[in-house]
Coordinates of C-alpha atoms in Angstrom, one line a residue:
M53 CA 36.6 133.7 -60.2
D54 CA 32.8 133.7 -59.6
S55 CA 32.6 130.5 -61.7
K56 CA 35.1 128.9 -59.4
R57 CA 33.1 130.0 -56.4
L58 CA 30.0 128.7 -57.8
A59 CA 31.5 125.3 -58.6
V60 CA 33.0 124.9 -55.2
A61 CA 29.7 126.0 -53.5
F62 CA 27.7 123.6 -55.7
G63 CA 30.1 120.7 -55.0
L64 CA 30.1 121.2 -51.3
S65 CA 26.3 121.8 -51.2
A66 CA 25.6 118.6 -53.0
A67 CA 27.8 116.6 -50.8
I68 CA 26.4 118.1 -47.5
L69 CA 22.8 117.8 -48.9
I70 CA 23.2 114.1 -49.6
L71 CA 24.7 113.5 -46.1
W72 CA 22.0 115.6 -44.5
T73 CA 19.3 113.3 -45.9
L74 CA 21.0 110.4 -44.2
V75 CA 21.7 112.0 -40.9
F76 CA 18.4 113.8 -40.5
P77 CA 15.6 111.7 -42.0
A78 CA 12.0 112.4 -41.2
P79 CA 11.8 112.4 -37.3
K80 CA 10.1 109.5 -35.6
P81 CA 6.8 110.5 -34.0
A82 CA 6.4 110.9 -30.3
P83 CA 5.2 107.9 -28.5
R84 CA 1.4 107.4 -28.6
A85 CA -0.7 107.8 -25.5
A86 CA -1.4 104.6 -23.7
V87 CA -4.2 102.5 -25.4
P88 CA -6.0 99.5 -24.1
P89 CA -3.8 96.3 -24.6
R90 CA -4.9 94.0 -27.4
P91 CA -7.3 91.5 -25.8
T92 CA -7.0 87.8 -26.4
V93 CA -9.3 86.6 -29.3
A94 CA -11.3 84.7 -26.7
T95 CA -13.1 87.9 -25.8
T96 CA -13.1 89.4 -29.4
S97 CA -16.2 89.3 -31.3
V98 CA -16.9 91.5 -34.4
P99 CA -20.3 92.0 -36.0
A100 CA -20.8 91.2 -39.7
A101 CA -20.3 95.0 -40.5
A102 CA -16.8 95.1 -39.1
P103 CA -13.9 95.5 -41.4
V104 CA -12.6 92.3 -42.7
A105 CA -9.3 91.4 -44.5
A106 CA -9.1 91.7 -48.2
G107 CA -10.1 88.4 -50.0
V108 CA -12.3 87.3 -47.1
A109 CA -16.0 87.8 -47.5
A110 CA -18.0 89.3 -44.6
A111 CA -18.6 86.2 -42.5
T112 CA -22.0 85.0 -41.4
E113 CA -22.7 82.1 -39.2
P114 CA -24.1 79.3 -41.4
A115 CA -27.1 77.2 -40.4
P116 CA -26.1 74.3 -38.1
L117 CA -24.9 71.3 -40.0
V118 CA -25.4 67.7 -39.0
A119 CA -24.3 67.4 -35.4
V120 CA -20.8 65.8 -35.2
A121 CA -18.5 65.1 -32.2
P122 CA -16.4 68.2 -31.4
V123 CA -12.6 67.9 -31.8
V124 CA -10.8 69.8 -29.0
A125 CA -7.9 69.1 -26.7
A126 CA -8.3 68.8 -23.0
E127 CA -5.4 70.7 -21.9
P128 CA -2.7 73.2 -23.2
R129 CA 0.2 71.9 -25.1
E130 CA 3.4 73.2 -26.8
V131 CA 5.4 71.6 -29.5
T132 CA 9.1 72.6 -29.8
L133 CA 10.8 72.3 -33.2
K134 CA 14.5 73.0 -33.6
N135 CA 17.1 72.7 -36.3
E136 CA 20.6 74.1 -36.6
V137 CA 19.5 77.8 -37.2
L138 CA 15.8 78.1 -36.0
A139 CA 13.9 77.1 -32.8
L140 CA 10.1 77.2 -32.8
R141 CA 7.5 76.8 -30.2
L142 CA 3.9 76.1 -31.4
S143 CA 0.9 76.3 -29.0
N144 CA -2.2 74.1 -29.4
R145 CA -4.2 77.2 -28.4
G146 CA -5.2 78.3 -32.0
G147 CA -2.1 76.4 -33.4
E148 CA -0.2 79.7 -33.3
V149 CA 3.6 80.4 -33.1
V150 CA 4.6 81.6 -29.7
S151 CA 8.4 81.7 -30.2
A152 CA 10.8 82.0 -33.1
Q153 CA 14.4 82.1 -32.0
L154 CA 17.3 82.4 -34.3
S155 CA 20.1 80.3 -32.8
R156 CA 23.0 82.1 -34.6
F157 CA 22.1 85.6 -33.6
R158 CA 22.0 87.6 -30.4
G159 CA 19.2 89.9 -29.2
A160 CA 19.6 93.6 -28.7
D161 CA 20.9 93.1 -25.1
E162 CA 23.4 90.4 -26.3
K163 CA 22.2 88.3 -23.4
G164 CA 20.2 85.7 -25.3
T165 CA 19.2 84.2 -28.6
L166 CA 17.4 86.6 -30.9
E167 CA 13.6 86.3 -30.6
L168 CA 11.4 87.4 -33.6
V169 CA 8.0 87.1 -31.8
R170 CA 7.1 90.2 -29.8
K171 CA 6.9 89.5 -26.1
D172 CA 5.9 92.9 -24.7
A173 CA 2.3 93.9 -24.1
P174 CA -0.1 94.0 -25.9
F175 CA 1.5 91.5 -28.3
A176 CA 1.6 88.7 -25.7
G177 CA 4.0 86.5 -27.5
R178 CA 1.8 85.2 -30.2
T179 CA 1.8 85.3 -33.9
V180 CA 0.3 83.5 -37.0
V181 CA -3.1 83.7 -35.2
Y182 CA -6.4 83.2 -36.9
D183 CA -8.0 86.4 -38.2
P184 CA -10.5 87.5 -35.4
S185 CA -12.7 89.3 -38.0
D186 CA -14.3 86.0 -38.7
P187 CA -16.5 84.8 -35.8
F188 CA -15.6 81.1 -36.1
L189 CA -11.9 81.8 -36.5
A190 CA -12.1 84.0 -33.5
R191 CA -13.4 81.1 -31.5
A192 CA -10.8 78.8 -33.1
A193 CA -8.0 81.1 -32.1
A194 CA -8.9 80.7 -28.4
A195 CA -9.7 77.0 -28.4
L196 CA -7.3 74.1 -27.6
H197 CA -6.7 72.1 -30.7
E198 CA -6.0 68.3 -31.0
T199 CA -2.4 67.9 -31.7
T200 CA -0.5 65.3 -33.7
V201 CA 3.2 65.2 -34.6
E202 CA 4.8 62.9 -37.1
E203 CA 7.8 62.7 -39.3
G204 CA 7.3 63.3 -43.0
A205 CA 9.4 63.2 -46.2
K206 CA 10.1 67.0 -45.9
G207 CA 10.6 67.1 -42.1
T208 CA 8.5 67.2 -39.0
V209 CA 4.8 67.6 -39.5
V210 CA 2.7 69.1 -36.7
R211 CA -1.1 69.1 -37.2
F212 CA -3.6 71.1 -35.1
R213 CA -7.3 70.4 -35.5
Y214 CA -10.4 72.0 -34.0
R215 CA -14.0 71.2 -34.8
E216 CA -17.3 72.4 -33.3
A217 CA -20.5 70.4 -32.9
D218 CA -22.3 72.0 -35.9
G219 CA -19.5 70.6 -38.3
Q220 CA -17.4 73.8 -38.6
G221 CA -13.7 73.0 -38.1
V222 CA -10.3 74.1 -39.2
T223 CA -7.0 72.1 -39.5
R224 CA -3.6 73.8 -39.4
T225 CA -0.6 71.9 -40.6
Y226 CA 3.1 73.0 -40.2
T227 CA 6.0 71.3 -41.9
F228 CA 9.5 72.0 -40.5
G229 CA 12.8 70.9 -41.9
T230 CA 16.1 72.7 -42.4
G231 CA 16.8 76.4 -42.7
Y232 CA 14.6 79.3 -41.7
L233 CA 11.4 78.2 -43.6
L234 CA 8.3 76.8 -41.9
G235 CA 5.5 75.3 -44.2
L236 CA 1.9 76.4 -43.3
K237 CA -1.4 75.0 -44.6
V238 CA -4.8 75.9 -43.1
E239 CA -7.9 74.1 -44.2
R240 CA -11.5 75.0 -43.2
E241 CA -14.2 72.3 -42.8
G242 CA -18.0 72.5 -42.9
G243 CA -18.6 73.9 -46.4
S244 CA -16.5 74.8 -49.5
G245 CA -15.3 78.3 -50.0
R246 CA -15.5 79.4 -46.4
P247 CA -13.0 82.3 -45.6
V248 CA -9.7 81.5 -44.0
G249 CA -7.4 84.2 -42.6
V250 CA -4.2 84.0 -40.6
V251 CA -2.3 87.0 -39.2
L252 CA 1.4 87.5 -39.0
G253 CA 2.5 90.0 -36.4
P254 CA 2.0 92.6 -35.0
G255 CA 5.5 93.8 -35.0
I256 CA 8.8 91.9 -35.2
G257 CA 11.4 91.2 -32.6
N258 CA 12.0 92.8 -29.3
P259 CA 14.0 96.0 -30.0
S260 CA 15.8 97.7 -27.2
Q261 CA 14.9 101.3 -26.2
A262 CA 18.1 102.5 -27.9
E263 CA 17.0 100.8 -31.2
L264 CA 13.6 102.3 -30.9
E265 CA 15.1 105.8 -30.5
N266 CA 17.7 105.3 -33.2
R267 CA 16.7 107.3 -36.3
Y268 CA 18.6 104.8 -38.5
T269 CA 16.6 101.7 -37.5
K270 CA 13.1 100.8 -38.7
P271 CA 11.7 97.9 -36.5
G272 CA 8.2 96.7 -37.4
S273 CA 7.9 98.2 -41.0
S274 CA 5.8 96.2 -43.4
V275 CA 7.3 95.1 -46.7
T276 CA 5.8 93.4 -49.8
L277 CA 7.6 92.0 -52.8
S278 CA 5.6 91.6 -55.9
A279 CA 6.0 89.1 -58.7
S280 CA 7.8 91.7 -60.8
R281 CA 10.2 92.0 -57.9
S282 CA 9.0 95.5 -57.0
V283 CA 9.4 96.3 -53.2
T284 CA 6.9 98.4 -51.3
R285 CA 7.6 99.5 -47.7
K286 CA 5.3 101.2 -45.2
A287 CA 6.4 102.6 -41.9
K288 CA 4.6 101.0 -39.0
D289 CA 3.2 104.3 -37.9
G290 CA 2.2 105.4 -41.3
L291 CA -0.7 102.9 -41.7
K292 CA -4.1 104.3 -40.6
E293 CA -6.5 101.8 -42.4
P294 CA -6.3 98.4 -44.0
V295 CA -4.5 98.3 -47.3
P296 CA -5.3 95.5 -49.6
V297 CA -2.1 94.4 -51.5
G298 CA -3.5 91.6 -53.6
S299 CA -2.3 88.2 -54.6
G300 CA 0.6 86.8 -56.6
L301 CA 3.3 88.1 -54.3
I302 CA 6.7 86.6 -53.7
A303 CA 6.7 87.7 -50.0
A304 CA 4.8 89.9 -47.5
G305 CA 5.9 90.4 -44.1
L306 CA 7.4 92.6 -41.3
E307 CA 11.0 93.7 -41.1
D308 CA 13.7 95.6 -39.4
N309 CA 17.1 96.5 -40.8
Y310 CA 18.5 93.0 -40.5
F311 CA 15.7 90.5 -40.1
V312 CA 12.3 89.6 -41.6
A313 CA 9.3 87.5 -40.8
A314 CA 7.3 86.9 -43.9
F315 CA 4.5 85.0 -45.7
L316 CA 5.5 83.4 -48.9
P317 CA 2.1 83.1 -50.4
G318 CA 0.8 80.9 -53.1
A319 CA -0.7 82.2 -56.3
S320 CA -4.3 82.4 -55.0
E321 CA -3.8 83.8 -51.5
S322 CA -4.3 87.5 -51.0
V323 CA -2.6 89.9 -48.5
T324 CA -3.8 92.8 -46.5
L325 CA -1.8 95.2 -44.4
R326 CA -3.7 96.2 -41.4
P327 CA -2.9 98.6 -38.4
V328 CA -3.2 96.9 -35.1
G329 CA -6.2 97.9 -33.1
L330 CA -9.0 98.2 -35.7
V331 CA -10.6 94.9 -34.9
V332 CA -10.1 95.4 -31.2
A333 CA -11.8 98.9 -31.4
A334 CA -14.7 97.6 -33.5
A335 CA -15.3 94.7 -31.0
A336 CA -15.2 97.2 -28.1
A337 CA -17.6 99.5 -29.7
A338 CA -20.0 96.7 -30.4
G339 CA -19.9 95.9 -26.7
G340 CA -20.7 99.5 -25.7
V341 CA -17.4 100.2 -24.2
P342 CA -16.9 103.9 -23.7
G343 CA -14.0 105.5 -25.7
A344 CA -13.8 102.5 -27.9
A345 CA -12.9 104.5 -31.0
V346 CA -9.1 104.4 -30.1
E347 CA -6.3 105.0 -32.6
P348 CA -4.6 102.0 -33.8
L349 CA -1.3 101.1 -32.2
A350 CA 1.7 102.0 -34.0
E351 CA 2.3 98.5 -35.4
T352 CA 1.2 96.6 -38.5
E353 CA 0.0 93.1 -39.0
V354 CA 0.0 91.2 -42.3
V355 CA -3.3 89.2 -43.1
L356 CA -3.1 86.3 -45.5
S357 CA -6.5 85.1 -46.6
G358 CA -8.2 82.7 -49.0
A359 CA -11.3 80.7 -49.7
G360 CA -11.4 77.3 -48.0
T361 CA -7.7 76.8 -47.9
V362 CA -4.5 78.9 -47.4
E363 CA -1.1 77.6 -48.2
A364 CA 2.2 79.5 -47.8
G365 CA 5.7 79.4 -46.5
L366 CA 6.7 81.3 -43.4
Y367 CA 10.1 82.7 -43.2
F368 CA 11.7 83.7 -40.0
G369 CA 15.3 84.8 -40.5
P370 CA 18.0 87.1 -41.4
K371 CA 18.3 89.4 -44.5
D372 CA 21.2 87.4 -45.9
I373 CA 21.4 87.7 -49.6
D374 CA 22.4 84.1 -50.3
I375 CA 19.9 82.6 -47.9
L376 CA 17.0 84.7 -49.2
R377 CA 17.8 83.9 -52.8
D378 CA 17.8 80.1 -52.0
V379 CA 14.5 80.3 -50.2
R380 CA 12.7 81.9 -53.0
P381 CA 14.2 83.6 -56.1
G382 CA 13.8 87.4 -55.9
M383 CA 13.6 87.5 -52.1
E384 CA 17.1 89.1 -52.0
K385 CA 15.2 92.2 -53.0
L386 CA 14.0 92.5 -49.4
I387 CA 17.5 93.9 -48.5
D388 CA 17.2 97.7 -48.9
Y389 CA 20.6 99.0 -49.9
G390 CA 19.1 102.3 -51.0
W391 CA 20.9 104.8 -53.1
F392 CA 23.9 103.5 -55.1
A393 CA 23.0 99.8 -54.4
V394 CA 25.1 99.0 -57.4
V395 CA 28.2 100.0 -55.4
V396 CA 27.3 98.0 -52.4
A397 CA 27.6 94.6 -54.0
P398 CA 31.2 94.9 -55.0
L399 CA 32.0 96.6 -51.8
L400 CA 30.4 93.8 -49.7
W401 CA 32.3 91.2 -51.8
L402 CA 35.6 93.0 -51.1
L403 CA 34.9 93.2 -47.4
K404 CA 34.1 89.5 -47.3
Q405 CA 37.4 88.6 -49.1
F406 CA 39.4 90.5 -46.5
H407 CA 37.4 89.0 -43.7
A408 CA 37.9 85.6 -44.9
A409 CA 41.7 86.1 -44.7
I410 CA 41.6 88.3 -41.4
P411 CA 38.4 87.5 -39.4
N412 CA 37.9 91.1 -38.1
W413 CA 35.4 93.3 -39.9
G414 CA 37.1 96.5 -38.7
V415 CA 40.4 95.4 -40.3
A416 CA 38.5 94.4 -43.4
I417 CA 37.1 98.0 -43.6
I418 CA 40.7 99.5 -43.3
L419 CA 42.0 97.2 -46.0
A420 CA 39.1 98.0 -48.3
T421 CA 39.7 101.7 -47.7
I422 CA 43.3 101.3 -48.8
V423 CA 42.2 99.5 -52.0
I424 CA 39.5 102.3 -52.6
K425 CA 42.2 104.9 -52.1
I426 CA 44.5 103.2 -54.6
L427 CA 41.7 103.0 -57.2
L428 CA 41.0 106.7 -56.8
F429 CA 44.6 107.7 -56.9
P430 CA 44.3 109.0 -60.5
L431 CA 41.6 111.3 -59.5
T432 CA 43.4 112.5 -56.5
W433 CA 46.4 113.3 -58.7
K434 CA 44.3 115.3 -61.0
Q435 CA 42.9 117.1 -58.0
L436 CA 46.3 118.0 -56.7
V437 CA 47.5 119.1 -60.1
S438 CA 44.4 121.4 -60.5
M439 CA 44.8 122.9 -57.0
K440 CA 48.5 123.6 -57.6
K441 CA 47.8 125.3 -60.9
M442 CA 45.0 127.2 -59.3
S443 CA 47.4 128.4 -56.7
S444 CA 50.0 129.6 -59.3
L445 CA 47.3 131.4 -61.2
Q446 CA 46.3 133.5 -58.2
P447 CA 48.4 136.6 -59.1
K448 CA 46.9 136.7 -62.5
I449 CA 43.4 136.2 -61.2
E450 CA 43.9 138.9 -58.7
A451 CA 45.1 141.3 -61.3
I452 CA 41.9 140.6 -63.5
R453 CA 39.9 141.4 -60.4
L454 CA 41.7 144.5 -59.6
K455 CA 41.3 145.6 -63.2
W456 CA 37.5 145.3 -63.3
T457 CA 36.3 145.9 -59.7
P458 CA 36.4 149.8 -60.0
K459 CA 34.1 149.4 -63.1
L460 CA 31.5 147.2 -61.5
K461 CA 29.2 150.0 -60.4
S462 CA 29.4 152.1 -63.6
D463 CA 29.5 149.4 -66.2
P464 CA 26.7 146.7 -66.1
Q465 CA 28.8 144.5 -68.3
A466 CA 31.8 144.7 -66.2
R467 CA 31.2 141.6 -64.1
V468 CA 30.4 139.7 -67.3
K469 CA 33.7 140.8 -68.9
M470 CA 35.6 140.0 -65.8
N471 CA 34.2 136.5 -65.7
E472 CA 34.9 136.0 -69.4
E473 CA 38.5 137.1 -69.0
T474 CA 38.9 134.8 -66.0
M475 CA 37.5 131.8 -67.9
A476 CA 39.7 132.6 -70.8
L477 CA 42.7 132.5 -68.5
Y478 CA 41.5 129.1 -67.2
K479 CA 41.2 127.8 -70.7
T480 CA 44.7 129.1 -71.8
E481 CA 46.3 127.5 -68.7
K482 CA 44.1 124.4 -69.1
V483 CA 42.7 124.6 -65.5
N484 CA 39.3 123.3 -64.4
P485 CA 38.1 125.5 -61.5
A486 CA 35.9 122.6 -60.3
G487 CA 38.6 120.0 -60.5
G488 CA 39.3 120.2 -56.8
C489 CA 35.8 119.2 -55.9
L490 CA 35.5 116.2 -58.3
P491 CA 37.1 113.6 -56.0
L492 CA 35.0 114.6 -53.1
L493 CA 31.8 114.2 -55.2
L494 CA 32.9 110.9 -56.5
Q495 CA 33.5 109.6 -53.0
M496 CA 29.8 110.4 -52.0
P497 CA 28.5 107.1 -53.7
I498 CA 31.2 105.0 -51.8
L499 CA 30.4 106.8 -48.5
I500 CA 26.6 106.3 -48.9
A501 CA 27.2 102.7 -49.9
F502 CA 29.2 102.1 -46.8
Y503 CA 26.5 103.6 -44.7
N504 CA 23.8 101.4 -46.3
L505 CA 26.1 98.3 -46.0
L506 CA 26.6 98.9 -42.3
S507 CA 22.9 99.6 -41.7
H508 CA 21.7 96.5 -43.5
A509 CA 24.3 93.8 -44.1
I510 CA 23.6 91.0 -41.6
D511 CA 27.4 90.2 -41.6
L512 CA 28.3 93.5 -39.9
R513 CA 25.5 93.5 -37.3
H514 CA 27.1 93.6 -33.9
A515 CA 30.4 93.0 -35.5
P516 CA 33.3 94.0 -33.0
F517 CA 36.4 95.8 -34.1
A518 CA 38.9 96.5 -31.2
L519 CA 38.9 98.2 -27.7
W520 CA 35.8 100.1 -27.1
I521 CA 34.3 99.5 -30.6
Q522 CA 32.4 96.3 -30.2
D523 CA 29.6 97.0 -32.7
L524 CA 30.6 98.6 -36.1
S525 CA 27.0 99.0 -37.0
A526 CA 26.4 101.3 -34.0
K527 CA 27.8 104.7 -33.1
D528 CA 31.1 105.0 -31.2
P529 CA 30.0 105.2 -27.6
Y530 CA 32.7 107.6 -26.6
Y531 CA 32.9 109.6 -29.8
V532 CA 36.6 109.1 -30.1
T533 CA 36.6 108.2 -33.8
P534 CA 34.3 111.1 -34.8
I535 CA 36.7 113.5 -33.1
L536 CA 39.7 112.0 -34.7
M537 CA 37.9 112.1 -38.1
T538 CA 37.3 115.9 -37.6
L539 CA 40.9 116.6 -36.6
T540 CA 42.4 114.6 -39.4
M541 CA 40.0 116.3 -41.9
W542 CA 41.0 119.8 -40.6
L543 CA 44.8 118.8 -40.9
Q544 CA 44.1 117.6 -44.4
Q545 CA 42.6 120.9 -45.3
Q546 CA 45.5 122.8 -43.9
M547 CA 47.8 120.9 -46.1
M548 CA 46.0 121.7 -49.3
P549 CA 47.5 124.4 -51.6
A550 CA 46.3 127.8 -51.0
T551 CA 43.9 129.3 -53.6
G552 CA 43.8 132.8 -52.4
D553 CA 40.1 132.7 -52.4
A554 CA 38.9 133.8 -49.0
M555 CA 35.3 132.4 -49.4
T556 CA 36.7 129.0 -50.4
K557 CA 39.1 129.1 -47.4
R558 CA 36.2 129.8 -44.9
V559 CA 34.0 127.1 -46.5
M560 CA 36.7 124.5 -46.4
G561 CA 37.8 125.5 -43.0
F562 CA 34.3 125.0 -41.6
L563 CA 33.6 121.7 -43.4
P564 CA 35.4 119.5 -40.9
L565 CA 33.2 120.7 -38.1
V566 CA 30.1 120.1 -40.1
M567 CA 31.2 116.6 -41.1
G568 CA 32.1 115.8 -37.4
F569 CA 28.7 116.8 -36.2
M570 CA 27.0 114.8 -38.9
F571 CA 29.0 111.7 -38.3
K572 CA 28.9 111.6 -34.5
D573 CA 25.9 109.2 -34.4
M574 CA 26.7 107.4 -37.5
P575 CA 27.8 103.7 -37.5
S576 CA 31.3 103.5 -36.1
G577 CA 32.4 101.4 -39.2
L578 CA 31.5 104.4 -41.4
V579 CA 33.4 106.8 -39.3
L580 CA 36.3 104.3 -39.3
Y581 CA 36.3 104.4 -43.2
W582 CA 36.3 108.1 -43.4
L583 CA 39.0 108.4 -40.6
V584 CA 41.3 106.0 -42.5
Q585 CA 40.6 107.7 -45.7
N586 CA 41.7 111.0 -44.1
V587 CA 45.0 109.5 -42.8
L588 CA 45.8 107.9 -46.1
S589 CA 45.1 111.3 -47.9
I590 CA 47.5 113.0 -45.5
A591 CA 50.1 110.4 -46.0
Q592 CA 49.7 110.6 -49.8
Q593 CA 49.9 114.5 -49.7
L594 CA 53.2 114.3 -47.8
L595 CA 54.6 111.8 -50.2
L596 CA 53.6 113.8 -53.3
E597 CA 55.0 117.0 -51.8
R598 CA 58.3 115.3 -51.1
Y599 CA 58.9 113.4 -54.3
T600 CA 57.1 115.4 -57.0
D601 CA 57.4 118.9 -58.4
L602 CA 54.4 120.8 -57.4
G603 CA 52.5 117.5 -57.6
M604 CA 52.8 117.5 -61.4
R605 CA 55.9 115.5 -62.3
P606 CA 58.4 113.3 -60.4
K607 CA 61.6 114.9 -59.3
A608 CA 64.8 113.7 -60.6
T609 CA 66.5 111.3 -58.3
K610 CA 70.3 111.3 -57.7
A611 CA 72.2 108.4 -59.0

């Protein structure tokens, strides 16, 4: 009997432990105290000793070259580029990207097109800026560039050029065609091999307060994808100093659960991850500003650097497996399906097949649950047979217990002999005491796959179902489905054959409450899956009890 208890306890503990890691990940840190907003690069100046991006040598101002006519624009100008999926606004102030809107997706408030460039202070709606750790590039970032726009073979070509009187200059060229990709090339004038650095970020998107507080989202994390297709992620608040990543990367950028903004570097460009605030703090300290040694903001920026020229793609778009794979082979690895990712692929395929026939993701989840239940029926059958046999063996097990219990205190070997006799009974009757737990354990990979699917599959973001459930990737706002899930799970437990084991009864009776509490803030699509699975299990149990003999063989039907 102790072996059975141990098996049941082990099975339930494993299931609860796996779910606990999903429900209660490491808590997010409390918001940082207010820090000075990031200043515009026009007022940023860093001495030669200040930290610089990896791959960029410490910049020193060269001796003046032959005087040339400066190249600078007279007034601010923005260039708008738009295709069927992406709308960009480029500013001639530094040639930076000031807006990247995804036409087919809505923002967190559902009131407008999704914007991937941060708009709140201190980010000020600007990204792909020149690295301010280089004095010349800091000036270029604040200057108005001469702008030309023309149509090329690969799409619209926008060129921003800036040059100072001493001959130092920089030209930034964007190429924009179809899809979510923007071509970028930056060339520095006034001597070969001069460092060039551009910065993506900080941050990505404009998450709502609910998303920032949601333990299941990760807005602003950095992600790098190596040539060997190894993915490295760093939480935005986990970076305390610059981290050189190196060169030869497939992609390097910033992400949340569903979207990514990333450089697609060439072979020679190097990447550094840098916490926001280091350059600002260094510049403030150089100016004698009191309290300049502030902590970096809880955001990360990605620095792409090279000598003389940097060239890369810029991806602003969704984490869609087909789109990412078409942009650059291997980029589909940016989608983090976590544990049991091998289960997610067929599950997503199945959902897409049902959604193609009935365009409602909630209905697709219900139909997929039915298919999964059918596939798991042989295991469910074995579970029922095992539990029925265990129930029929209870008198014999109780007799063994009564036989050995009086001897437990006087005979040290009594418990061992009792367990041996119990196991011999199981062997004779061909009963596996852990058989009832097996289907529950085998459902854990499917449950975790559903969770990761709902948390990362772009198809299910903001996907409505019916009535009050208008986002299957978010929790049920009224907790109706978690309550129904708990009740149906309890009812299912009451219908199971009695084993006569008081400890098992207590554990199984308490389990629905534990699961209900753990699922209350889970994505409603996941709760829907488990609720439907419970209802199907109840219906299956009723049918088996009616049409089979103790769940082991069909009853004879009358002619």
